Coordinates of C-alpha atoms in Angstrom, one line a residue:
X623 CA -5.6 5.7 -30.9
X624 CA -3.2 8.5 -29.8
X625 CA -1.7 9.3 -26.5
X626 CA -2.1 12.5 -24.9
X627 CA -1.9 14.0 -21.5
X628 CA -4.5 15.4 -19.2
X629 CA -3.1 17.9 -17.0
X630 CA -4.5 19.2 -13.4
X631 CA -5.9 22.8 -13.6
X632 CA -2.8 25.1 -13.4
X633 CA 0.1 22.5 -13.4
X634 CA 2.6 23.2 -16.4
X635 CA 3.1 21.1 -18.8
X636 CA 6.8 21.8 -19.2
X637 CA 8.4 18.9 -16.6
X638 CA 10.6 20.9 -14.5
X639 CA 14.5 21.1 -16.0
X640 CA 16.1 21.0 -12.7
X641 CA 13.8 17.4 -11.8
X642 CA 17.0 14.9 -11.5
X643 CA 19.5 17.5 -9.4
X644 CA 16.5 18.0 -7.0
X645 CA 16.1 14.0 -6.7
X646 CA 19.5 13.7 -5.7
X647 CA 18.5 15.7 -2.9
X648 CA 14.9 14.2 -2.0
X649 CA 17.0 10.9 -2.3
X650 CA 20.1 12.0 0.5
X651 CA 17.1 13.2 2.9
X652 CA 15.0 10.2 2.7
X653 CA 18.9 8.1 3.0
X654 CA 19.1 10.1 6.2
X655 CA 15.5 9.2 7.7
X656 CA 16.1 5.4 6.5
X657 CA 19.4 5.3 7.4
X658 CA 18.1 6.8 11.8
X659 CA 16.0 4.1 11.8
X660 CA 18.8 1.0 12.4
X661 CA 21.8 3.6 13.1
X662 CA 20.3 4.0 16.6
X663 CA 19.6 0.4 17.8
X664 CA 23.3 -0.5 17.0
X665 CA 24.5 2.7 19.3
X666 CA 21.6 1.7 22.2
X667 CA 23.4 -0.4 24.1
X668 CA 26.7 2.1 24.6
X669 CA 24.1 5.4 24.6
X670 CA 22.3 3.3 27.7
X671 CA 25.3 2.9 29.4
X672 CA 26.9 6.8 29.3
X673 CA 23.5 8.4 30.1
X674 CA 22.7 5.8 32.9
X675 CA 19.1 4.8 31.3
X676 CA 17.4 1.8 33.2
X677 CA 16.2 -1.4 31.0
X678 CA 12.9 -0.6 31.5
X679 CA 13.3 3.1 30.0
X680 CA 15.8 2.1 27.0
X681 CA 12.8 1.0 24.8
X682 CA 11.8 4.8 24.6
X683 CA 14.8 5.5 22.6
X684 CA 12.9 4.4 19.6
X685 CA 9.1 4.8 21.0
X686 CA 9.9 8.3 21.0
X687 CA 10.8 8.2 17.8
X688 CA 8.2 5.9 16.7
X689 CA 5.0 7.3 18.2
X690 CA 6.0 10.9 16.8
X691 CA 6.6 9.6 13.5
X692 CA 4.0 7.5 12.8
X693 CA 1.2 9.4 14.8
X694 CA 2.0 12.9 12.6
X695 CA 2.7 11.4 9.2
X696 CA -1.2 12.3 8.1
X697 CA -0.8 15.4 9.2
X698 CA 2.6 16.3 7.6
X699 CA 1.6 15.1 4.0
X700 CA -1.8 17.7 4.5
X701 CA 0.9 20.4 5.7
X702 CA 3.3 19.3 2.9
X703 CA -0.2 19.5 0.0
X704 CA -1.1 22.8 2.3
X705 CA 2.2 24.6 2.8
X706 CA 4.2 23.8 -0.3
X707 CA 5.9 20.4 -0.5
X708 CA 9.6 22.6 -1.1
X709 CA 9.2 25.0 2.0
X710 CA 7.4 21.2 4.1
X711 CA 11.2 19.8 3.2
X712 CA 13.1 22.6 4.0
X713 CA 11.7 22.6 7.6
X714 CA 11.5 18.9 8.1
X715 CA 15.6 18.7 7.0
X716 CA 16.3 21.8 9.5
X717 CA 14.5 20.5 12.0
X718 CA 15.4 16.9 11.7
X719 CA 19.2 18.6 12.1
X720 CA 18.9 20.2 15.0
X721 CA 17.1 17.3 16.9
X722 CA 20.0 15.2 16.3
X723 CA 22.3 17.7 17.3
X724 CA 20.5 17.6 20.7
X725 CA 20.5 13.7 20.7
X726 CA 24.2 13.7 20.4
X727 CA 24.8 16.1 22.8
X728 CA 22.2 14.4 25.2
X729 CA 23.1 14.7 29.5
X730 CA 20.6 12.5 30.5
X731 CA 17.9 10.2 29.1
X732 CA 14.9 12.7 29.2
X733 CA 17.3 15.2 27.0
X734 CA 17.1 11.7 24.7
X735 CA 13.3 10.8 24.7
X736 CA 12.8 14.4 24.2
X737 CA 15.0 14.7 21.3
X738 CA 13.9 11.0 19.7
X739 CA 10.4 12.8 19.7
X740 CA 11.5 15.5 17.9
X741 CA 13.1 14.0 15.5
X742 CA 9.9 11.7 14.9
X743 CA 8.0 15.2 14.6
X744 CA 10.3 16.8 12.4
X745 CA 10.3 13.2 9.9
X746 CA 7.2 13.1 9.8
X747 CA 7.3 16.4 7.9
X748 CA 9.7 15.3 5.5
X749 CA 9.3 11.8 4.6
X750 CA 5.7 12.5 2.9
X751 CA 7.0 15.9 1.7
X752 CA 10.0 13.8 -0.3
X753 CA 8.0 11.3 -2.0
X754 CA 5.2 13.9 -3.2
X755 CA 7.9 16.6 -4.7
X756 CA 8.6 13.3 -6.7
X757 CA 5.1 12.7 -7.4
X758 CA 4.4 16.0 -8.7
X759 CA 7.9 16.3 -10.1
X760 CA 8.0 12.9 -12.6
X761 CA 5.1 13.0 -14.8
X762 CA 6.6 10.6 -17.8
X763 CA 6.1 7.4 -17.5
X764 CA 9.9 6.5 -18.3
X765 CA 11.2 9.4 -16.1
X766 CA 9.2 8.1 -13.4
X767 CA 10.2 4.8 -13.0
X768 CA 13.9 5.8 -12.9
X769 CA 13.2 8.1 -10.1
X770 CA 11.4 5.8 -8.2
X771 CA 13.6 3.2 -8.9
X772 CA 16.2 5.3 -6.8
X773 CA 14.2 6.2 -4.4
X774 CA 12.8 2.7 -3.7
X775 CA 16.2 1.1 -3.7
X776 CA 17.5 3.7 -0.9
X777 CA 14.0 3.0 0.8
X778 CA 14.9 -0.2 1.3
X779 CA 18.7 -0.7 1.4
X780 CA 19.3 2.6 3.5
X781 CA 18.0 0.5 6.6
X782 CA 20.9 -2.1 6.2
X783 CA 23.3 0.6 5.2
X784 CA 23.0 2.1 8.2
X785 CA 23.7 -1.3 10.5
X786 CA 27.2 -0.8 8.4
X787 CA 27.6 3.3 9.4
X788 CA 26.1 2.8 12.8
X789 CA 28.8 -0.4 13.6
X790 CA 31.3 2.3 12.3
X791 CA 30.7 5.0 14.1
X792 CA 30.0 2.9 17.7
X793 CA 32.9 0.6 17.5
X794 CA 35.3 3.7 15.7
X795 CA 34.2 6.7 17.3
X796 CA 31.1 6.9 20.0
X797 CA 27.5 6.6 19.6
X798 CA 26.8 10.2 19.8
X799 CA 28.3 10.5 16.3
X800 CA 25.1 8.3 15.5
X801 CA 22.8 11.3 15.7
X802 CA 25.6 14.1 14.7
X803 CA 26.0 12.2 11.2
X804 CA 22.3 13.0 10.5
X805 CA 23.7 17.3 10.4
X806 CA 25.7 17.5 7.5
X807 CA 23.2 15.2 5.3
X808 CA 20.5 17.5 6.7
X809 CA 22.6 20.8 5.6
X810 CA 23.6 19.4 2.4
X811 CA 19.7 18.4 1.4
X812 CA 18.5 21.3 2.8
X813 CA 20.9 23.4 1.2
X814 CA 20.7 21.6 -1.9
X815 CA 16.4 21.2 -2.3
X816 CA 16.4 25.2 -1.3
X817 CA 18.2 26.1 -4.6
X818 CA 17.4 23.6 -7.1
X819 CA 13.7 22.1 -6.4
X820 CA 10.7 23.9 -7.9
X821 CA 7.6 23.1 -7.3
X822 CA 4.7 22.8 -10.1
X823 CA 2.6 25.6 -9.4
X824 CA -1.2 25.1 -9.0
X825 CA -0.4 21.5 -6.9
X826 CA -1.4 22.8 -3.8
X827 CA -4.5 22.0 -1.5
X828 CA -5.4 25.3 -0.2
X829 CA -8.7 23.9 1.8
X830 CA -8.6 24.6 5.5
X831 CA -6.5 22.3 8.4
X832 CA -9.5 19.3 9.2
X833 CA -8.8 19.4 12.9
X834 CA -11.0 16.8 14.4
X835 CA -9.1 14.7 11.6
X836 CA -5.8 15.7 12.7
X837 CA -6.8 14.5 16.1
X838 CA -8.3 11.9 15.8
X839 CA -5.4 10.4 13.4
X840 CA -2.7 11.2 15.5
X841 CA -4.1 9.6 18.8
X842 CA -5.3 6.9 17.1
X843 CA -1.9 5.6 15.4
X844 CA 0.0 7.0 18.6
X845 CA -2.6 4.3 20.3
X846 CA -1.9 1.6 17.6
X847 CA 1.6 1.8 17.1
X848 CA 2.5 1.9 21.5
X849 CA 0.0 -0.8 21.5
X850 CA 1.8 -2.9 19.5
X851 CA 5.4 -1.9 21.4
X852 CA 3.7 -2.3 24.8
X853 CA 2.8 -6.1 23.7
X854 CA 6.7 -6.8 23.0
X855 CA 7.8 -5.8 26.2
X856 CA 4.3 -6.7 28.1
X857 CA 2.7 -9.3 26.6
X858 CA -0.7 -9.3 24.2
X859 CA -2.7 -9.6 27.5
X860 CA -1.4 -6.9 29.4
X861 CA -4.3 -4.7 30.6
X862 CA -2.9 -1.3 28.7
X863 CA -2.0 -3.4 25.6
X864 CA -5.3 -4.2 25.3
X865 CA -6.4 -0.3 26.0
X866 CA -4.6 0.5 23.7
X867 CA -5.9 -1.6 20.8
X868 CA -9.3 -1.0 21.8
X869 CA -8.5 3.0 21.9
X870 CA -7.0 2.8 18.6
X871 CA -9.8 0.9 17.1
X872 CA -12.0 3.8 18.5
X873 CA -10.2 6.3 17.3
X874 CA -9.5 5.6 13.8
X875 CA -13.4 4.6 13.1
X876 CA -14.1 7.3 14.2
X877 CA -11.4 9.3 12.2
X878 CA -12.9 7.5 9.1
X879 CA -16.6 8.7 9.8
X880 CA -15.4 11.9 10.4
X881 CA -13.5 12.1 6.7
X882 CA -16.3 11.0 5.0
X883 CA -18.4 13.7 6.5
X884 CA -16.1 16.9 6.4
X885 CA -15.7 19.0 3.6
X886 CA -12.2 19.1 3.6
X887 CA -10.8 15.8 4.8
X888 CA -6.9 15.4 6.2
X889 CA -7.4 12.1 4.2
X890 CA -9.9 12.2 1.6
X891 CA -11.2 8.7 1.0
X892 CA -10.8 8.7 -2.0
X893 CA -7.2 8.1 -1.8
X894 CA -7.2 4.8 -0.4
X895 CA -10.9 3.5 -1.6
X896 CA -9.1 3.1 -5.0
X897 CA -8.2 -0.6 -5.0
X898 CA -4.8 0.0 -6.5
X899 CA -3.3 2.1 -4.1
X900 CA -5.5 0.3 -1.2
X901 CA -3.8 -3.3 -2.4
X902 CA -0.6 -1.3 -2.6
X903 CA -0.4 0.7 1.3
X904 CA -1.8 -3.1 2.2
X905 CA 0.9 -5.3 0.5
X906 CA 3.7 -2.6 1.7
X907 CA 2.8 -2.6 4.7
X908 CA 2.6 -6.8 5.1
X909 CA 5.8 -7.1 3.6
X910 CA 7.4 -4.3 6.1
X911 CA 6.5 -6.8 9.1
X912 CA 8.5 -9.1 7.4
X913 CA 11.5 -7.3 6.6
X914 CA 11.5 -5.7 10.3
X915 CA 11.3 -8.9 11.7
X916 CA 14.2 -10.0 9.7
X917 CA 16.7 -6.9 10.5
X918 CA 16.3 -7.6 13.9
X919 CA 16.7 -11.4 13.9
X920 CA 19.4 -11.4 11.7
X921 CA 21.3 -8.9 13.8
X922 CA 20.7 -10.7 16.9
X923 CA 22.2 -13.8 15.4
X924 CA 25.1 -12.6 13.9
X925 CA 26.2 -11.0 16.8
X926 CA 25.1 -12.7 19.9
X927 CA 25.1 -16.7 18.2
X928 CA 27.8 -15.9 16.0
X929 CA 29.8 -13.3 17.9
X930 CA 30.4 -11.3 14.7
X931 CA 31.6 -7.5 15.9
X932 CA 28.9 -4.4 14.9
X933 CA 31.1 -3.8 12.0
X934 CA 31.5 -7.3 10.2
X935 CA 27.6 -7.8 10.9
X936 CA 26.9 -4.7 9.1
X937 CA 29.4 -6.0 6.3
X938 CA 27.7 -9.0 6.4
X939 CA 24.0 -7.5 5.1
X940 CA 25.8 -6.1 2.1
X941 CA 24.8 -8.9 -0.2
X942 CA 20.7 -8.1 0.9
X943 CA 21.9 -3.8 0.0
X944 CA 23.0 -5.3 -3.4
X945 CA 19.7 -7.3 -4.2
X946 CA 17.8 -4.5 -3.0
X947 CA 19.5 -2.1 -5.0
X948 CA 19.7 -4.6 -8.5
X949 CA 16.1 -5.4 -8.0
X950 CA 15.1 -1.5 -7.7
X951 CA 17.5 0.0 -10.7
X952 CA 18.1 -3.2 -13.3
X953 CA 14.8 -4.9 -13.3
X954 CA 11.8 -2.7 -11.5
X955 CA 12.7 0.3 -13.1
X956 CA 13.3 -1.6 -16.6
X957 CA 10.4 -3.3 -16.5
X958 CA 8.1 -1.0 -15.5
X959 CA 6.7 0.7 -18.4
X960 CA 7.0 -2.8 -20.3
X961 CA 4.4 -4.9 -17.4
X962 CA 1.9 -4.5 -15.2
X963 CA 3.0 -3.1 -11.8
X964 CA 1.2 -6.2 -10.5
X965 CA 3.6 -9.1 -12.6
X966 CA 6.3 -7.3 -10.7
X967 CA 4.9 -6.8 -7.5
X968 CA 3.4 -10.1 -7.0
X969 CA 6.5 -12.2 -7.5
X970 CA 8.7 -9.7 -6.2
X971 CA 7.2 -10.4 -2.9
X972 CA 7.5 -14.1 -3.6
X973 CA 10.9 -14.1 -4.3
X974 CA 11.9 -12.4 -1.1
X975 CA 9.7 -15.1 0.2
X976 CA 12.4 -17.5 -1.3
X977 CA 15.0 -15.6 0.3
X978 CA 13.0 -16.2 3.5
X979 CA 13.1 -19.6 3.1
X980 CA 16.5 -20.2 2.8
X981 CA 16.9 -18.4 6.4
X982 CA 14.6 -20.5 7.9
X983 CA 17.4 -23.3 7.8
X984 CA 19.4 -21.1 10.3
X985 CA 21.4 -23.5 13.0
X986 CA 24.4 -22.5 15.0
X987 CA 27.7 -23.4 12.8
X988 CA 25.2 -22.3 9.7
X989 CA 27.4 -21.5 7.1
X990 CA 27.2 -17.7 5.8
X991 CA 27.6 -18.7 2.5
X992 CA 25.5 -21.5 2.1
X993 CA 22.4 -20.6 3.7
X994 CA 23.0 -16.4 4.7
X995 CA 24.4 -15.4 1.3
X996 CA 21.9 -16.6 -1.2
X997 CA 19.0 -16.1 1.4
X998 CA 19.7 -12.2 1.9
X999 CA 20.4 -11.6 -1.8
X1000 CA 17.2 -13.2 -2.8
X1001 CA 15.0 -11.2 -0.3
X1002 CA 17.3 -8.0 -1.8
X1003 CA 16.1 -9.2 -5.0
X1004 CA 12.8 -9.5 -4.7
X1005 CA 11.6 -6.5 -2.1
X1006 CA 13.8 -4.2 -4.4
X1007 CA 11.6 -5.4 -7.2
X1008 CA 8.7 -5.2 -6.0
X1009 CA 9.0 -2.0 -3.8
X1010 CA 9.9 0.2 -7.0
X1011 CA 6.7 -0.1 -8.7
X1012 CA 4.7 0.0 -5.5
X1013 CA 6.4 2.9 -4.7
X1014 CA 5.7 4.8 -8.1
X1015 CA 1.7 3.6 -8.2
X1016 CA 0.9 4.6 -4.5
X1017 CA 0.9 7.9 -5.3
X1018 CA 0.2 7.2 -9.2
X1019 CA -3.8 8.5 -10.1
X1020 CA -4.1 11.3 -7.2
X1021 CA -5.1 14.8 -7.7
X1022 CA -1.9 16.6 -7.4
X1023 CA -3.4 18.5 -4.1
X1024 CA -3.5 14.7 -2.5
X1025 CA 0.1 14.0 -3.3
X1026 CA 1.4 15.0 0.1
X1027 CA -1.1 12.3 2.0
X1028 CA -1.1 10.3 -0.6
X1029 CA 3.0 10.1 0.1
X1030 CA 2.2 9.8 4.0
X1031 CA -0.1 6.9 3.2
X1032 CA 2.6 4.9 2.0
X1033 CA 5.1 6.0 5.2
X1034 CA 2.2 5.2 7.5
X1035 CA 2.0 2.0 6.4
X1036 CA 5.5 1.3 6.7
X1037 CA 5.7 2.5 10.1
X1038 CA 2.7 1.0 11.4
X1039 CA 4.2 -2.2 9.7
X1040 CA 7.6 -1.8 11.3
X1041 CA 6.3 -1.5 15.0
X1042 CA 3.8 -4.7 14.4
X1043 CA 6.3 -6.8 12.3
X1044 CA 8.9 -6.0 15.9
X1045 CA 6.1 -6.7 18.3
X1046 CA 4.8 -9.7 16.5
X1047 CA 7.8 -11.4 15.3
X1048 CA 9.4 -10.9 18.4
X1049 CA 6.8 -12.5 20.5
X1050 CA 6.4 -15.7 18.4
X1051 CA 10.3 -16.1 18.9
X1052 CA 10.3 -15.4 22.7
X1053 CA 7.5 -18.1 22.6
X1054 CA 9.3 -20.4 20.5
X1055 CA 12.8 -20.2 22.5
X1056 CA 11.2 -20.4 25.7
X1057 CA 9.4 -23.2 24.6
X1058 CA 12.5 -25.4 23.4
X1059 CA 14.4 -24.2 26.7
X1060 CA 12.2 -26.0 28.6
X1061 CA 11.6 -29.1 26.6
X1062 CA 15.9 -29.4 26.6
X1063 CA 17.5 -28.0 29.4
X1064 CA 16.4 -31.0 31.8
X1065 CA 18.9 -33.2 29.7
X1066 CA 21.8 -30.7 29.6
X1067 CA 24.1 -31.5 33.0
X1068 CA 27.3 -29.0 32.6
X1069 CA 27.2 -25.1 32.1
X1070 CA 28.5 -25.4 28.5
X1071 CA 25.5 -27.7 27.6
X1072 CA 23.3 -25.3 29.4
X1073 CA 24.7 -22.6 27.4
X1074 CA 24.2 -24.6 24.5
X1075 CA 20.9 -25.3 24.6
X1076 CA 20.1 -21.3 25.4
X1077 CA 21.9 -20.4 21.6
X1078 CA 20.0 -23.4 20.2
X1079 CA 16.8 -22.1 22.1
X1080 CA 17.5 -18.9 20.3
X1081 CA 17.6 -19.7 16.8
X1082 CA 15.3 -21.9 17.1
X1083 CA 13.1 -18.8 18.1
X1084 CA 14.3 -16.9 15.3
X1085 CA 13.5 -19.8 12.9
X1086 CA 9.9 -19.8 14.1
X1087 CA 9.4 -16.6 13.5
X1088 CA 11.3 -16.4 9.8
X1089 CA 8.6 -18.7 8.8
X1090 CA 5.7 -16.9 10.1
X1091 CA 7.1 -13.8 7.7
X1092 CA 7.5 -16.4 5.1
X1093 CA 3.8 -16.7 5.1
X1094 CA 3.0 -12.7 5.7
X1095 CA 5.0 -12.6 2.5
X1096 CA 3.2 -15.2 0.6
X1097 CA -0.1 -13.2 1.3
X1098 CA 1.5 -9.8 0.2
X1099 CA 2.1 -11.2 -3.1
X1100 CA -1.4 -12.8 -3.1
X1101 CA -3.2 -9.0 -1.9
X1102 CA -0.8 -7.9 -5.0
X1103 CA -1.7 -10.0 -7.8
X1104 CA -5.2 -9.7 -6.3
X1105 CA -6.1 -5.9 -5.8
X1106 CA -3.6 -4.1 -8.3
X1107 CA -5.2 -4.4 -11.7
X1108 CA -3.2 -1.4 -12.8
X1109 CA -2.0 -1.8 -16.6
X1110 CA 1.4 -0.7 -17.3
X1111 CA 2.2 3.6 -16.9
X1112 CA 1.4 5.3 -20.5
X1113 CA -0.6 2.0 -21.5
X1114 CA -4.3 0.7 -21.8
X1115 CA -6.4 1.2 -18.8
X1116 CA -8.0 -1.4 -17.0
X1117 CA -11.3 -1.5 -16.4
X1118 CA -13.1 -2.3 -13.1
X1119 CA -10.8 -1.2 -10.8
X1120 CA -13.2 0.2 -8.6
X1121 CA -13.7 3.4 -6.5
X1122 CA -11.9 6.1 -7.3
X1123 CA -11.2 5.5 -10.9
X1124 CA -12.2 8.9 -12.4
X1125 CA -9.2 10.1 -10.4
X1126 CA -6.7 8.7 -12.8
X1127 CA -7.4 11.1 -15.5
X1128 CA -6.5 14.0 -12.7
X1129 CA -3.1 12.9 -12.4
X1130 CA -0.6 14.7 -15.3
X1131 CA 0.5 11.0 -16.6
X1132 CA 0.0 9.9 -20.0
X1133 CA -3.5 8.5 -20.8
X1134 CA -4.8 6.9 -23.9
X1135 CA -7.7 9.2 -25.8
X1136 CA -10.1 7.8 -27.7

């Protein structure tokens, strides 16, 4: 047997000599949108107090962001296989800049929804427009796991990086340098992608915009992912919590009846009816609740139980960057043209799980380096390792004109996974603290004791919930090990993977002939 390489109609053969100066650029963009994500909760508290925004109104600081985000994501990857992924970027960095040039500069808090939303718009543009000009960029095998080895290990370090930055900047500076730092990695992208990035030609998806799709998608994860921040902040019973859920179930049945009906779908089935990359945007998105969950928790305790300053606490998820990093670069990359994406995947996730457990032993004189240290660098470990390869196969086996959704797929999933792992997490500790309150505070007579038992009530919330993502990242692995059957890139194909498999021999990636 021999190995050669079916190429799309049109796509040159000739990978593109300019492919690993571009990624450096697709990389800093996607560092920027990672990095927004956590830089703004540290700077919420001071940015509430300037612009005079009432407790009630500071969650919209990141709904904004969030509903935007994740509601458009379908739609930017159809722009991004539409438009041209290059000129999709371009926009998406510009217009990400100038949205956080507002933010900064924001008088009063609807100058600060309004510019959270934009931002959300304009990301949602570029964070499937990165990950396809990678897609369509890194056709070896080799080639591609390095790339994606980066870009998953920024994917999921740049979140705790920017604790570290957006302590910095707060505690150094002012919080509106939180959302001006976002300019010169915009202009330097931008600037950067513009000159060196070429597209392959004939990658495009030239059919016309599916409207009813793009609606129906967008109101329907606007509907999921505010249902889910409504429940944090009003319950899982709340009258519109429960609308919301309901509307959202509407909606996106109704958005998949309508693809599989349309001529041109804004997400053709076929993308995630192929039980690889369905196991993959499944087990991604699992292990995001966890890791949300976690980030938030963590931060919490350091600061509030432990009274570590935005800074040190930053510093102090440095071991968890390192892990990530290691597990991304050193072993998922290595390994995977060598193994199944799956026997990297599955214990990956099971490993971070590990990690987990270790942070479940949380108390209030916890040591850092007994319990915190080894915890966060085994969840670094193992979600670097296991995000690499998930990473590379989600978008792995599409046509090239499905790269873009294909990419927004894998975002959506993450987003819709970030704003349940926050609601839910958060409401099983709530629960749990307010529980243990009430079952100690009878017995505790001065204030200190009092005060004692309400930091004990708290980590004993957080503990609750750092075992429920325990188990969420148990099942991960499971779905992992389970669905993606996947042999290793530029190796033997396995059989009975199910829908979609005729696509694989669309993608340009190495096959085996006969």
């Amino acid at each position: 047997m021999s190995q050669s390489a079916v190429k799309a109609p049109g796509v040159s053969d000739a990978p593109d000599a300019g492919r690993w100066k571009a990624l450096v650029f697709i990389a800093l963009a996607q560092l920027m949108v990672v990095l927004d994500a956590t830089i703004v909760n540290i700077a919420l508290p001071s940015a509430q107090q300037d612009l005079g925004i009432s407790d009630g109104n500071r969650q919209w600081v990141v709904t904004a962001y969030a509903l935007a985000f994740g509601g458009l994501l379908l739609f930017g990857g159809r722009i991004a296989d539409l438009w041209g992924r290059k000129r999709t970027f371009v926009t998406g960095l510009a217009g990400f800049a100038v949205a956080s040039a507002l933010g900064g500069a924001a008088t009063n808090e609807a100058m600060m929804f309004g510019s959270r939303a934009l931002q959300g718009v304009f990301g949602a543009l570029l964070a499937p427009a990165a990950l396809s000009l990678l897609a369509v960029m890194f056709t070896d095998a080799k080639e591609r796991a390095k790339a994606f080895g980066i870009y998953g290990a920024i994917a999921g370090g740049g979140g705790a990086v920017g604790l570290i930055l957006g302590g910095f900047l707060t505690e150094y500076l002012n919080w509106r340098w939180t959302f001006f730092v976002n300019i010169p990695f915009a202009v330097i992208a931008a600037a950067g992608a513009y000159l060196v990035i070429r597209e392959p030609k004939g990658s495009r998806n030239r059919s016309p915009l599916d409207i009813p799709g793009v609606v129906l998608s967008t109101l329907g994860l606007v509907a999921l992912v505010y249902g889910f921040t409504r429940a944090e902040s009003d319950g899982w019973s709340d009258a519109t919590t429960v609308g919301m859920f309901v509307g959202a179930a509407v909606l996106l049945l109704s958005f998949v009846f309508v693809e599989a009906r349309v001529k041109a779908p804004l997400l053709p089935l076929r993308v995630i009816t192929e039980r690889n990359r369905g196991g993959i945007y499944l087990s991604l998105g699992l292990a995001v609740i966890a890791m949300f969950g976690l980030f938030l928790f963590l931060t919490y305790y350091l600061q509030v139980v432990k009274g570590y300053t935005p800074v040190r606490t930053g510093f102090a998820f440095l071991p968890m960057i390192a892990g990530m990093i290691t597990g991304s670069t050193q072993i998922g990359a290595r390994l995977m043209t060598r193994v199944a994406p799956r026997l990297l995947m599955g214990p990956g996730f099971l490993v971070a799980a590990a990690g987990m457990l270790f942070l479940t032993q949380l108390e209030i004189n916890t040591s850092y380096a007994g319990v915190l240290l080894p915890g966060m660098l085994l969840l670094g470990l193992g979600m670097g390792t296991a995000f690499m390869p998930a990473m590379s196969m989600a978008t792995m086996g599409v046509e090239p004109r499905d790269a873009g959704v294909a990419s927004a797929m894998v975002n959506t999933s993450q987003q819709v996974g970030g704003a349940i792992g926050t609601a839910l997490l958060n409401t099983i500790a709530a629960s749990a603290t307010t529980s243990y309150i009430a079952d100690h505070m009878g017995g505790a007579s001065s204030r200190s004791q009092q005060q004692l038992v309400q930091l004990q009530g708290q980590v004993q919330g957080y503990t609750s919930a750092i075992w429920f993502a325990v188990g969420i990242l148990v099942v991960a692995a499971a779905i992992a090990l389970t669905f993606v059957n996947a042999g290793r890139p530029g190796g033997p194909a396995v059989s009975g993977s199910g829908a979609g498999d005729a696509a694989e021999d669309e993608l340009p990636i190495p096959v085996v002939a006969h």
